[in-house]
Short mmCIF file of C-alpha atoms and ligand atoms in Angstrom, two decimals:
data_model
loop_
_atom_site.label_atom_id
_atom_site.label_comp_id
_atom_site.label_asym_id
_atom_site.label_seq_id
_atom_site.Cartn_x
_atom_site.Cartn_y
_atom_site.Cartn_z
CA UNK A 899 73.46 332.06 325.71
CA UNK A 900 75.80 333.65 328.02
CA UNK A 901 77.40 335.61 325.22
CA UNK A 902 73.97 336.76 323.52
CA UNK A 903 72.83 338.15 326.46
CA UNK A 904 75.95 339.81 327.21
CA UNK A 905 76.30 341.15 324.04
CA UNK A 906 72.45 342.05 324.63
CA UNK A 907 72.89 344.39 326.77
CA UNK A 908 76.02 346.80 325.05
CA UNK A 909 74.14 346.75 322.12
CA UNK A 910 70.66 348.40 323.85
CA UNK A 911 71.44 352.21 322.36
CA UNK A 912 72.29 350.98 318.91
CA UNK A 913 69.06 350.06 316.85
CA UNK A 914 64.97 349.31 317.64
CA UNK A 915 64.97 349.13 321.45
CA UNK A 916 61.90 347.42 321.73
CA UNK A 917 62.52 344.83 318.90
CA UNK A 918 65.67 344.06 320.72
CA UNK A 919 64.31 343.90 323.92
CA UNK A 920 62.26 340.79 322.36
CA UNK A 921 64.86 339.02 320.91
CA UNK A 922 67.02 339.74 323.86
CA UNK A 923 64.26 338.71 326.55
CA UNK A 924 64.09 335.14 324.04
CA UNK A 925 67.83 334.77 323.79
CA UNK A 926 68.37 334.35 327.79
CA UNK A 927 65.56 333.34 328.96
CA UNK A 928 66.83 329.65 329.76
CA UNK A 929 69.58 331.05 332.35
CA UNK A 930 66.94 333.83 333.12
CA UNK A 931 64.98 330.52 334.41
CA UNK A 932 67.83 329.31 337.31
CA UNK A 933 66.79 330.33 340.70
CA UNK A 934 69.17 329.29 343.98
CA UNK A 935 65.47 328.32 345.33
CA UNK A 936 63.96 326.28 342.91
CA UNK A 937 63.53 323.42 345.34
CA UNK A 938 63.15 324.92 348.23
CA UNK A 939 59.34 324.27 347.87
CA UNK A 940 59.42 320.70 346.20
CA UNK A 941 62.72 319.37 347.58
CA UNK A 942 63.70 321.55 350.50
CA UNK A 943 65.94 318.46 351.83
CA UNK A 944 68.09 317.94 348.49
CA UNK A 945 71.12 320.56 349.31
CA UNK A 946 71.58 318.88 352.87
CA UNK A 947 71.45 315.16 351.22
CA UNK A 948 73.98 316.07 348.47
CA UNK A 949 76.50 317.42 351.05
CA UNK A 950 76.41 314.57 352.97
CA UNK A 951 76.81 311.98 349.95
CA UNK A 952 79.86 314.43 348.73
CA UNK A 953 81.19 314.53 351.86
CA UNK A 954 81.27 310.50 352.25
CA UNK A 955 82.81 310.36 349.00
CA UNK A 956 85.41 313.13 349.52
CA UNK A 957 86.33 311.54 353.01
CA UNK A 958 87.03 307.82 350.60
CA UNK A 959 89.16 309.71 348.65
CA UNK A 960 89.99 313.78 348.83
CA UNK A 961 90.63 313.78 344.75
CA UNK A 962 87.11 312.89 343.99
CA UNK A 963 86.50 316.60 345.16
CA UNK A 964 88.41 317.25 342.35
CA UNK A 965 87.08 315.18 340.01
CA UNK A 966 83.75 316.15 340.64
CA UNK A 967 84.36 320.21 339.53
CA UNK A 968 85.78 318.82 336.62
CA UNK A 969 82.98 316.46 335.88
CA UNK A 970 81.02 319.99 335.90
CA UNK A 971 82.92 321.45 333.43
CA UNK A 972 83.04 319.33 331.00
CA UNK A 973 79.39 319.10 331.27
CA UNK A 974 78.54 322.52 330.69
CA UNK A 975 81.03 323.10 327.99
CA UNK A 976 79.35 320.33 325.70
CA UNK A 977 75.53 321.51 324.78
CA UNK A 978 75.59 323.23 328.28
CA UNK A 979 74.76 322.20 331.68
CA UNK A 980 72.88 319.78 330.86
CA UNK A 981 73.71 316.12 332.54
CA UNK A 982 74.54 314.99 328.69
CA UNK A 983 77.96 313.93 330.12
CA UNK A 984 76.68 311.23 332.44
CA UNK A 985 74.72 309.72 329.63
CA UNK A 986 76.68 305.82 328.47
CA UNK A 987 76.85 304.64 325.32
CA UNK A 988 74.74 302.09 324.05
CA UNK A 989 74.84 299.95 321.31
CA UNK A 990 73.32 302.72 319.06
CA UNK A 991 74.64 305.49 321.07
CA UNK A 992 77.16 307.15 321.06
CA UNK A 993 77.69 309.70 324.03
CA UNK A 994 80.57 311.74 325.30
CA UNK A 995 82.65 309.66 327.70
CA UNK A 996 84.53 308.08 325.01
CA UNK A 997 85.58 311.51 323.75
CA UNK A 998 89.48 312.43 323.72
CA UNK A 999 89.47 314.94 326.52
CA UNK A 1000 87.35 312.41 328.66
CA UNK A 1001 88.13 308.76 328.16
CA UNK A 1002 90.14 307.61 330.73
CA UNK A 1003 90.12 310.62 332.98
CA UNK A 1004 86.73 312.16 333.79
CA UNK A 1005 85.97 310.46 337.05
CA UNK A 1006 83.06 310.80 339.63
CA UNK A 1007 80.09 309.24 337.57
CA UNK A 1008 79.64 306.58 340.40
CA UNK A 1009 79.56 308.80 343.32
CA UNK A 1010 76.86 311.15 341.12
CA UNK A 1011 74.86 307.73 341.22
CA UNK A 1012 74.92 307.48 344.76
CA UNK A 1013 73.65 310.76 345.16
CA UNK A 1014 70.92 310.14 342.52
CA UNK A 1015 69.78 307.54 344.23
CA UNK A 1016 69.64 309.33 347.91
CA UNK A 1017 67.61 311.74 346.22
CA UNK A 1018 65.23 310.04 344.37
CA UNK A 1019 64.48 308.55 348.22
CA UNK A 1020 64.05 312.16 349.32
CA UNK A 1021 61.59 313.51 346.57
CA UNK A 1022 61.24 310.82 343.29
CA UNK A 1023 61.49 312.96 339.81
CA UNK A 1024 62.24 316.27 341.07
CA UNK A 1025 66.25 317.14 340.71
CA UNK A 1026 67.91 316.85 337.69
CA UNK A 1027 71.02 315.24 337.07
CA UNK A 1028 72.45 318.74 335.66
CA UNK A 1029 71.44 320.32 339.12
CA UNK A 1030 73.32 317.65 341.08
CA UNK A 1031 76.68 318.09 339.23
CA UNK A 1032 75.94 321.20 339.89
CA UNK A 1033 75.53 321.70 343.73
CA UNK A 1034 78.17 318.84 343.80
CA UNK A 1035 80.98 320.70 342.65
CA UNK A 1036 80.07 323.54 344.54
CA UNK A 1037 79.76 321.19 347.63
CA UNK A 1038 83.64 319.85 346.79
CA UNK A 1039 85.08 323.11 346.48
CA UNK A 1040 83.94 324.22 350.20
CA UNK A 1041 84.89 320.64 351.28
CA UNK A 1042 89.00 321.33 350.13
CA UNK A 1043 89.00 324.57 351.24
CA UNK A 1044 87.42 327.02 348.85
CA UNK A 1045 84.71 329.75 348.74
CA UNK A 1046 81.08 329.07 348.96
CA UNK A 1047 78.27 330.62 347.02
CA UNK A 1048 74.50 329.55 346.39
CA UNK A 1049 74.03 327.89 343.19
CA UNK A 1050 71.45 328.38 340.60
CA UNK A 1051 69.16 325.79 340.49
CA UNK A 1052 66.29 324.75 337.92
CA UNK A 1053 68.11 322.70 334.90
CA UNK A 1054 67.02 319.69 332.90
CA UNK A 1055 68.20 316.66 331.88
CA UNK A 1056 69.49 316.68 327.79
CA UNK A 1057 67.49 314.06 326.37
CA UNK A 1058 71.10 313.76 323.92
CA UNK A 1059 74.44 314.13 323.97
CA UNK A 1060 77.13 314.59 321.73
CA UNK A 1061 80.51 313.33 320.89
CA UNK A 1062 80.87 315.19 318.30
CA UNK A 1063 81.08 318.52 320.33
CA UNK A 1064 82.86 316.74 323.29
CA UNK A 1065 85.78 316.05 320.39
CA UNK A 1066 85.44 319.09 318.48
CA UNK A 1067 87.75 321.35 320.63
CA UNK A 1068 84.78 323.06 322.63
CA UNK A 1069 86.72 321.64 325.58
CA UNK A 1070 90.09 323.16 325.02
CA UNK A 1071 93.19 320.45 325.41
CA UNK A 1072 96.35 320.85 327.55
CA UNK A 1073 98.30 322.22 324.96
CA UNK A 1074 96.66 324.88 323.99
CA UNK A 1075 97.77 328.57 323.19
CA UNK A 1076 96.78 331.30 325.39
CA UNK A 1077 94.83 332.83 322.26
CA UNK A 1078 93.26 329.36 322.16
CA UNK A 1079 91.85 329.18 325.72
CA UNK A 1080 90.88 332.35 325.75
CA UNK A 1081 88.63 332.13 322.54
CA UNK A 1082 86.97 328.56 323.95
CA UNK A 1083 86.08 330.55 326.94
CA UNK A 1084 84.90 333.44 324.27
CA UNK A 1085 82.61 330.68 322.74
CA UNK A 1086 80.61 330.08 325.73
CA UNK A 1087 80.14 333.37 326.78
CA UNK A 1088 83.15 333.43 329.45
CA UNK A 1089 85.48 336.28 329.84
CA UNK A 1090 89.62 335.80 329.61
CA UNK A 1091 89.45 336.87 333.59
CA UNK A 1092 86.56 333.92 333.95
CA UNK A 1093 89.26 331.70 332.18
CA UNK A 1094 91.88 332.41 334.54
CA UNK A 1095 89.73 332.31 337.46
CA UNK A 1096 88.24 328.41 336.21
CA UNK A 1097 91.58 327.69 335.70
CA UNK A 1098 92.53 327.85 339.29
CA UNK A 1099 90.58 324.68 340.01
CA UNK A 1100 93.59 323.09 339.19
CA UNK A 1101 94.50 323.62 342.21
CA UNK A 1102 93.91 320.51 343.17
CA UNK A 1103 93.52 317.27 341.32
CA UNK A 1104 95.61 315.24 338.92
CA UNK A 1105 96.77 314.77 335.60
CA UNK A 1106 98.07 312.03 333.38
CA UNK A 1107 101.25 311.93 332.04
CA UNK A 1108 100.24 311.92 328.39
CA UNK A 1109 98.78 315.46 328.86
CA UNK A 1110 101.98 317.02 330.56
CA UNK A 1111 105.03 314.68 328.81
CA UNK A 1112 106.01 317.39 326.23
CA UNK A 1113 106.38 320.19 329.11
CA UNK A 1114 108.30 318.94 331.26
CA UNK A 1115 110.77 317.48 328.67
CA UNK A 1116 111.06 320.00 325.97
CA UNK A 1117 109.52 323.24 327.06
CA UNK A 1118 111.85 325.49 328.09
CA UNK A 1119 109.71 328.09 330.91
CA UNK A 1120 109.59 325.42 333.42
CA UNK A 1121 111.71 325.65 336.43
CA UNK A 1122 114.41 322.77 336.21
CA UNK A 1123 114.07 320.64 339.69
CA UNK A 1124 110.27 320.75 338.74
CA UNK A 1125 110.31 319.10 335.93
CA UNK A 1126 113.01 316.80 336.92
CA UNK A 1127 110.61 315.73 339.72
CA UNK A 1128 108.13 314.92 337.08
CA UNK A 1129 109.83 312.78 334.90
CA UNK A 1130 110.96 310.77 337.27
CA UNK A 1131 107.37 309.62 337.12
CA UNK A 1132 106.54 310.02 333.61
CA UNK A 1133 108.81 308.47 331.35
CA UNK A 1134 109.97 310.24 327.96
CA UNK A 1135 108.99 307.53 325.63
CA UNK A 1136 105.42 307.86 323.94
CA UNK A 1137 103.02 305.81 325.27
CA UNK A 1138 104.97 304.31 328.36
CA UNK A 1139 103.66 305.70 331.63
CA UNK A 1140 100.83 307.26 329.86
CA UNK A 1141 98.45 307.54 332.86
CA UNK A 1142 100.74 307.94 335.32
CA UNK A 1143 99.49 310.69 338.01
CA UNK A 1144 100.85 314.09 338.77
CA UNK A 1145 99.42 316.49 340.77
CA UNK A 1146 98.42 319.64 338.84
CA UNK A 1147 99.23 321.47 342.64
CA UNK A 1148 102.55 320.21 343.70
CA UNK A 1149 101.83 321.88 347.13
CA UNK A 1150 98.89 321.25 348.30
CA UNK A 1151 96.88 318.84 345.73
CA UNK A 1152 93.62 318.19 347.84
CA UNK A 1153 93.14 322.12 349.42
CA UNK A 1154 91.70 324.62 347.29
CA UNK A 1155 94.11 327.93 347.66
CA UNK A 1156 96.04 330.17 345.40
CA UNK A 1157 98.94 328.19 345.37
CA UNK A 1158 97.95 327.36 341.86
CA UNK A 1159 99.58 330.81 340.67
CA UNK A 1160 102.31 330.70 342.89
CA UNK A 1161 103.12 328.08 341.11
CA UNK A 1162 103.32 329.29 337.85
CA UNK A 1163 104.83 332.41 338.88
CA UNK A 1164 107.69 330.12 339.50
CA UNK A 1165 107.21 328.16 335.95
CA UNK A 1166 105.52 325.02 337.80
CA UNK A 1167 102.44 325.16 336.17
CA UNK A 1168 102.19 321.11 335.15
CA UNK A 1169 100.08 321.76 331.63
CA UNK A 1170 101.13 323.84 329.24
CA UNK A 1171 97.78 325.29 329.21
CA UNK A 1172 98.74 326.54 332.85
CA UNK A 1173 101.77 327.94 332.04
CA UNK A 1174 100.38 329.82 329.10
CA UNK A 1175 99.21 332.10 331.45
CA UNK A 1176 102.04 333.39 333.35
CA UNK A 1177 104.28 333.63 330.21
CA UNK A 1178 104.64 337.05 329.33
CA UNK A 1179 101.16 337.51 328.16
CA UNK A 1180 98.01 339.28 328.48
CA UNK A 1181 97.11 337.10 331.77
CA UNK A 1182 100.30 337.55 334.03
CA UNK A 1183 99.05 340.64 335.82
CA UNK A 1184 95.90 338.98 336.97
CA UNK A 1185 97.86 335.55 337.81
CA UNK A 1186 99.98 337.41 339.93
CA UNK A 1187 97.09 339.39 341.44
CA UNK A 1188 95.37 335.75 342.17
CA UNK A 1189 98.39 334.59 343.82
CA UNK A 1190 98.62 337.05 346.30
CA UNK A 1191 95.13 337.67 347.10
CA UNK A 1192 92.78 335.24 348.27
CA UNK A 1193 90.23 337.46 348.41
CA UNK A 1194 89.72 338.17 345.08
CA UNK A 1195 90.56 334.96 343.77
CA UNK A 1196 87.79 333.29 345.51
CA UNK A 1197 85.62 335.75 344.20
CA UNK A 1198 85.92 336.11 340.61
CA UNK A 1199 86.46 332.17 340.79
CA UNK A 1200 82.66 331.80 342.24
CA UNK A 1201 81.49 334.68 339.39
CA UNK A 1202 82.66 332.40 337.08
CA UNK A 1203 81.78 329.09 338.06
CA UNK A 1204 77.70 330.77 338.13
CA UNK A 1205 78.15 332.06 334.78
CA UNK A 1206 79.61 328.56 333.82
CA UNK A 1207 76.47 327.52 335.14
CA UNK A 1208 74.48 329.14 333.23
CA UNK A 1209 75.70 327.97 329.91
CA UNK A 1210 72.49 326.92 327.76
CA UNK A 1211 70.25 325.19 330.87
CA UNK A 1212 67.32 323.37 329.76
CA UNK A 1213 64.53 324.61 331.50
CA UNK A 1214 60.62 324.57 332.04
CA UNK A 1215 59.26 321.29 329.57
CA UNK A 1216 62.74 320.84 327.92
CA UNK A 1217 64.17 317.94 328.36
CA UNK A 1218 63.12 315.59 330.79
CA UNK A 1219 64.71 314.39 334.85
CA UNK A 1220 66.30 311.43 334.44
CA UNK A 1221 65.61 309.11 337.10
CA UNK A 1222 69.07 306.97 336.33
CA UNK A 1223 71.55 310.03 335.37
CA UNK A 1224 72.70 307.35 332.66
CA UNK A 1225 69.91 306.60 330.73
CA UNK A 1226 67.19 308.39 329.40
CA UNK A 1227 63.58 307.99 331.08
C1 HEM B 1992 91.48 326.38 330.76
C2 HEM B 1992 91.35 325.26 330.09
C3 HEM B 1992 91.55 323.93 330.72
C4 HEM B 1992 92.33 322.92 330.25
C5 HEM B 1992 93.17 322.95 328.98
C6 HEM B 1992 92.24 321.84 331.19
C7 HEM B 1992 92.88 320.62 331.04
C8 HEM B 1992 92.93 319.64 332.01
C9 HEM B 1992 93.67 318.41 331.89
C10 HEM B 1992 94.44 317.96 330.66
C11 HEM B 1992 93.52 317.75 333.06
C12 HEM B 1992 94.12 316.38 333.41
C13 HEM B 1992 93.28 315.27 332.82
C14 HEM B 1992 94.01 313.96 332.81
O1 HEM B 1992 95.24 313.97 332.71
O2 HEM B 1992 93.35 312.90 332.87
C15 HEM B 1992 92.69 318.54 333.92
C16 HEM B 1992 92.32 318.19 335.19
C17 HEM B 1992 91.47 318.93 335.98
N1 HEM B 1992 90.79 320.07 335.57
FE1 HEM B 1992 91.14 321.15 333.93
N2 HEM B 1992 91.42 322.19 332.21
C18 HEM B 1992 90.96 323.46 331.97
C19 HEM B 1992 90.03 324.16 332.72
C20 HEM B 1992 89.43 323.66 333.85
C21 HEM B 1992 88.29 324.26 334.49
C22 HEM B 1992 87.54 325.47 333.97
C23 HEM B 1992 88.01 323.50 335.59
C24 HEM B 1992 86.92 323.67 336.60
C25 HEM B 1992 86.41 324.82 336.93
C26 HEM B 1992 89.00 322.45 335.63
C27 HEM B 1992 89.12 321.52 336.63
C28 HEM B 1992 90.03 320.48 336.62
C29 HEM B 1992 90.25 319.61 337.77
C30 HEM B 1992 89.65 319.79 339.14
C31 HEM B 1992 91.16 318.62 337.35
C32 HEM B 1992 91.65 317.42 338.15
C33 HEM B 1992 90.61 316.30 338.02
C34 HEM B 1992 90.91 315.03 338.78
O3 HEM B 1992 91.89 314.94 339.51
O4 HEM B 1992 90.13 314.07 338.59
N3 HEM B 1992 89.82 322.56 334.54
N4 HEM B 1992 92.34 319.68 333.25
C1 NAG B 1993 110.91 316.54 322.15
O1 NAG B 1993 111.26 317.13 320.92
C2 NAG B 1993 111.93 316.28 320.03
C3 NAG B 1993 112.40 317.10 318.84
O2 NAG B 1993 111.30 317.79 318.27
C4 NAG B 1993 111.03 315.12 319.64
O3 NAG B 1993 111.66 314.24 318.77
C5 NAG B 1993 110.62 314.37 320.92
O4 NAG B 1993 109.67 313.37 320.61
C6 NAG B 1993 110.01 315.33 321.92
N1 NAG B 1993 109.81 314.62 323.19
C7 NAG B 1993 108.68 314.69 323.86
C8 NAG B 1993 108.61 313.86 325.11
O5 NAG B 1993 107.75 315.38 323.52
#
């Protein structure tokens, strides 16, 4: 939706204004629907009860804060923001935690349970799952460190989900070309600057060592005590060690900051999808803008997380809100 109505708007001069303005007004109307007030009427408490549930959660453990911006991400890059991650299988469904880029590693489906249920206390059948995720990866950014912005509020809960797209390469793997990221961004409407700025939420959390064995044994732009460092936890062999952690921040793993790009400035990016972008390439000048200014970092990061948000919402009488986040009503 993102891209349509992007694309919308450059293309204004070009043909029949007016039957453009309809198909236009049509084509983003669902992110057209997200207001940052939407409850502020029928659930003015629900911000204030999030926080304090992400807060508990981040206090057991500071990578959950992590986990949980993740868990947003992959949500809105599968059918968009939609809650269709937190969906389990059952026995004649299929959903999207057993997909490749999330078995085993998405995290943070218990703590968005918790909250659920604190909010269903607070006002019953009124916040979606999607808007939750939402909020509570905005919440775990501020918590580590980071900016703060208001998020748009107003999704639905899918009433589906779908493996299929969660293993089709929508959600772009850790060793992907820079060409490649940049074109999964493309997909969903997001910019190659909106890539780079995401991309700095790997500033803190961790990664398995099946997603980073290749780099740090046979890639050759990765500074040498680094990746001696990490394979002295991740051992060379195939499938030994697999889920070993690393942290994708080797300085500061649970504070959100720029070191991110310092890092891969000096060729310690742990993915090879980080290093990809501070290799020569069309990205370096804005890496190396990121990692010396804060400033603008934190801003083009919190652009892009509320156009991430606005991938394909349901809205209005689509879709339904869930009162379990893993099961349909
Ligand atoms: C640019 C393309 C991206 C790729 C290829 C990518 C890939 C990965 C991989 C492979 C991991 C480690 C998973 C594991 O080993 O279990 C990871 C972790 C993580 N990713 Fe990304 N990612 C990308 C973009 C993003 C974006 C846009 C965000 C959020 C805005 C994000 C947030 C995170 C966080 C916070 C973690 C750590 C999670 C934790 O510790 O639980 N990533 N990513
Ligand atoms: C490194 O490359 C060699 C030669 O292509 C390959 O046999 C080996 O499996 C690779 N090792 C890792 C850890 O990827």
């Amino acid at each position: 939706m993102a891209s349509s109505s992007n694309y919308c708007r450059n293309s204004f001069t070009m043909v029949s204004v007016t039957l453009l303005m309809v198909m236009c007004s049509m084509m983003s109307f669902a992110s057209a629907q997200l207001s940052t007030s939407f409850y502020s009427k029928s659930c003015p408490k629900v911000i204030g009860t999030i926080r304090s549930e992400v807060h508990s959660a981040v206090s057991k453990e500071r990578r959950m804060g992590a986990s949980l911006v993740r868990l947003f991400f992959h949500d809105c890059f599968v059918q968009g923001c939609d809650a269709s991650i937190l969906l389990d299988d059952t026995s004649s469904f299929k959903g999207e935690k057993t997909a490749f880029p999330n078995i085993n590693s998405i995290r943070g489906f218990g703590v968005i349970d918790d909250i659920k249920k604190k909010v269903e206390k607070v006002c019953p059948g009124v916040v979606s799952c999607a808007d939750i995720v939402a909020i509570a990866a905005r919440d775990s950014v501020v918590i580590l460190g980071g900016p703060s912005w208001d998020v748009k509020l107003g999704r639905r809960d899918s009433k589906t989900a779908s493996l299929s797209q969660a293993n089709s390469g929508r959600l772009p793997g850790p060793t992907s070309t820079l060409a490649n990221l940049i074109n999964r961004f493309q997909a969903v409407g997001l910019s190659a600057k909106d890539m780079v700025a995401l991309s700095g939420a790997h500033t803190i959390g961790q990664a398995r060592c099946t997603n980073f064995r290749t780099r740090i044994y046979n890639e050759t732009n990765i500074d040498t005590s680094f990746a001696k460092t990490r394979r002295s936890q991740c051992p060379a062999t195939v499938g030994r060690g697999n889920n070993n952690l690393a942290p994708l921040d080797l300085q500061t793993p649970t504070g959100f900051d720029t070191k991110y790009f310092q890092n891969l400035i000096h060729k310690r990016g742990l993915l090879h999808s980080d290093q990809v972008l501070y290799n020569g390439g069309s990205t370096d000048s804005l890496v190396e803008k990121y990692s010396k200014d804060s400033k603008t970092f934190n801003s083009d990061f919190v652009k892009a997380m509320i156009k991430m948000g606005d991938i394909n919402p349901l809205t209005r009488s689509q879709g339904q809100i869930r009162k379990n986040c893993r099961k349909l009503n």
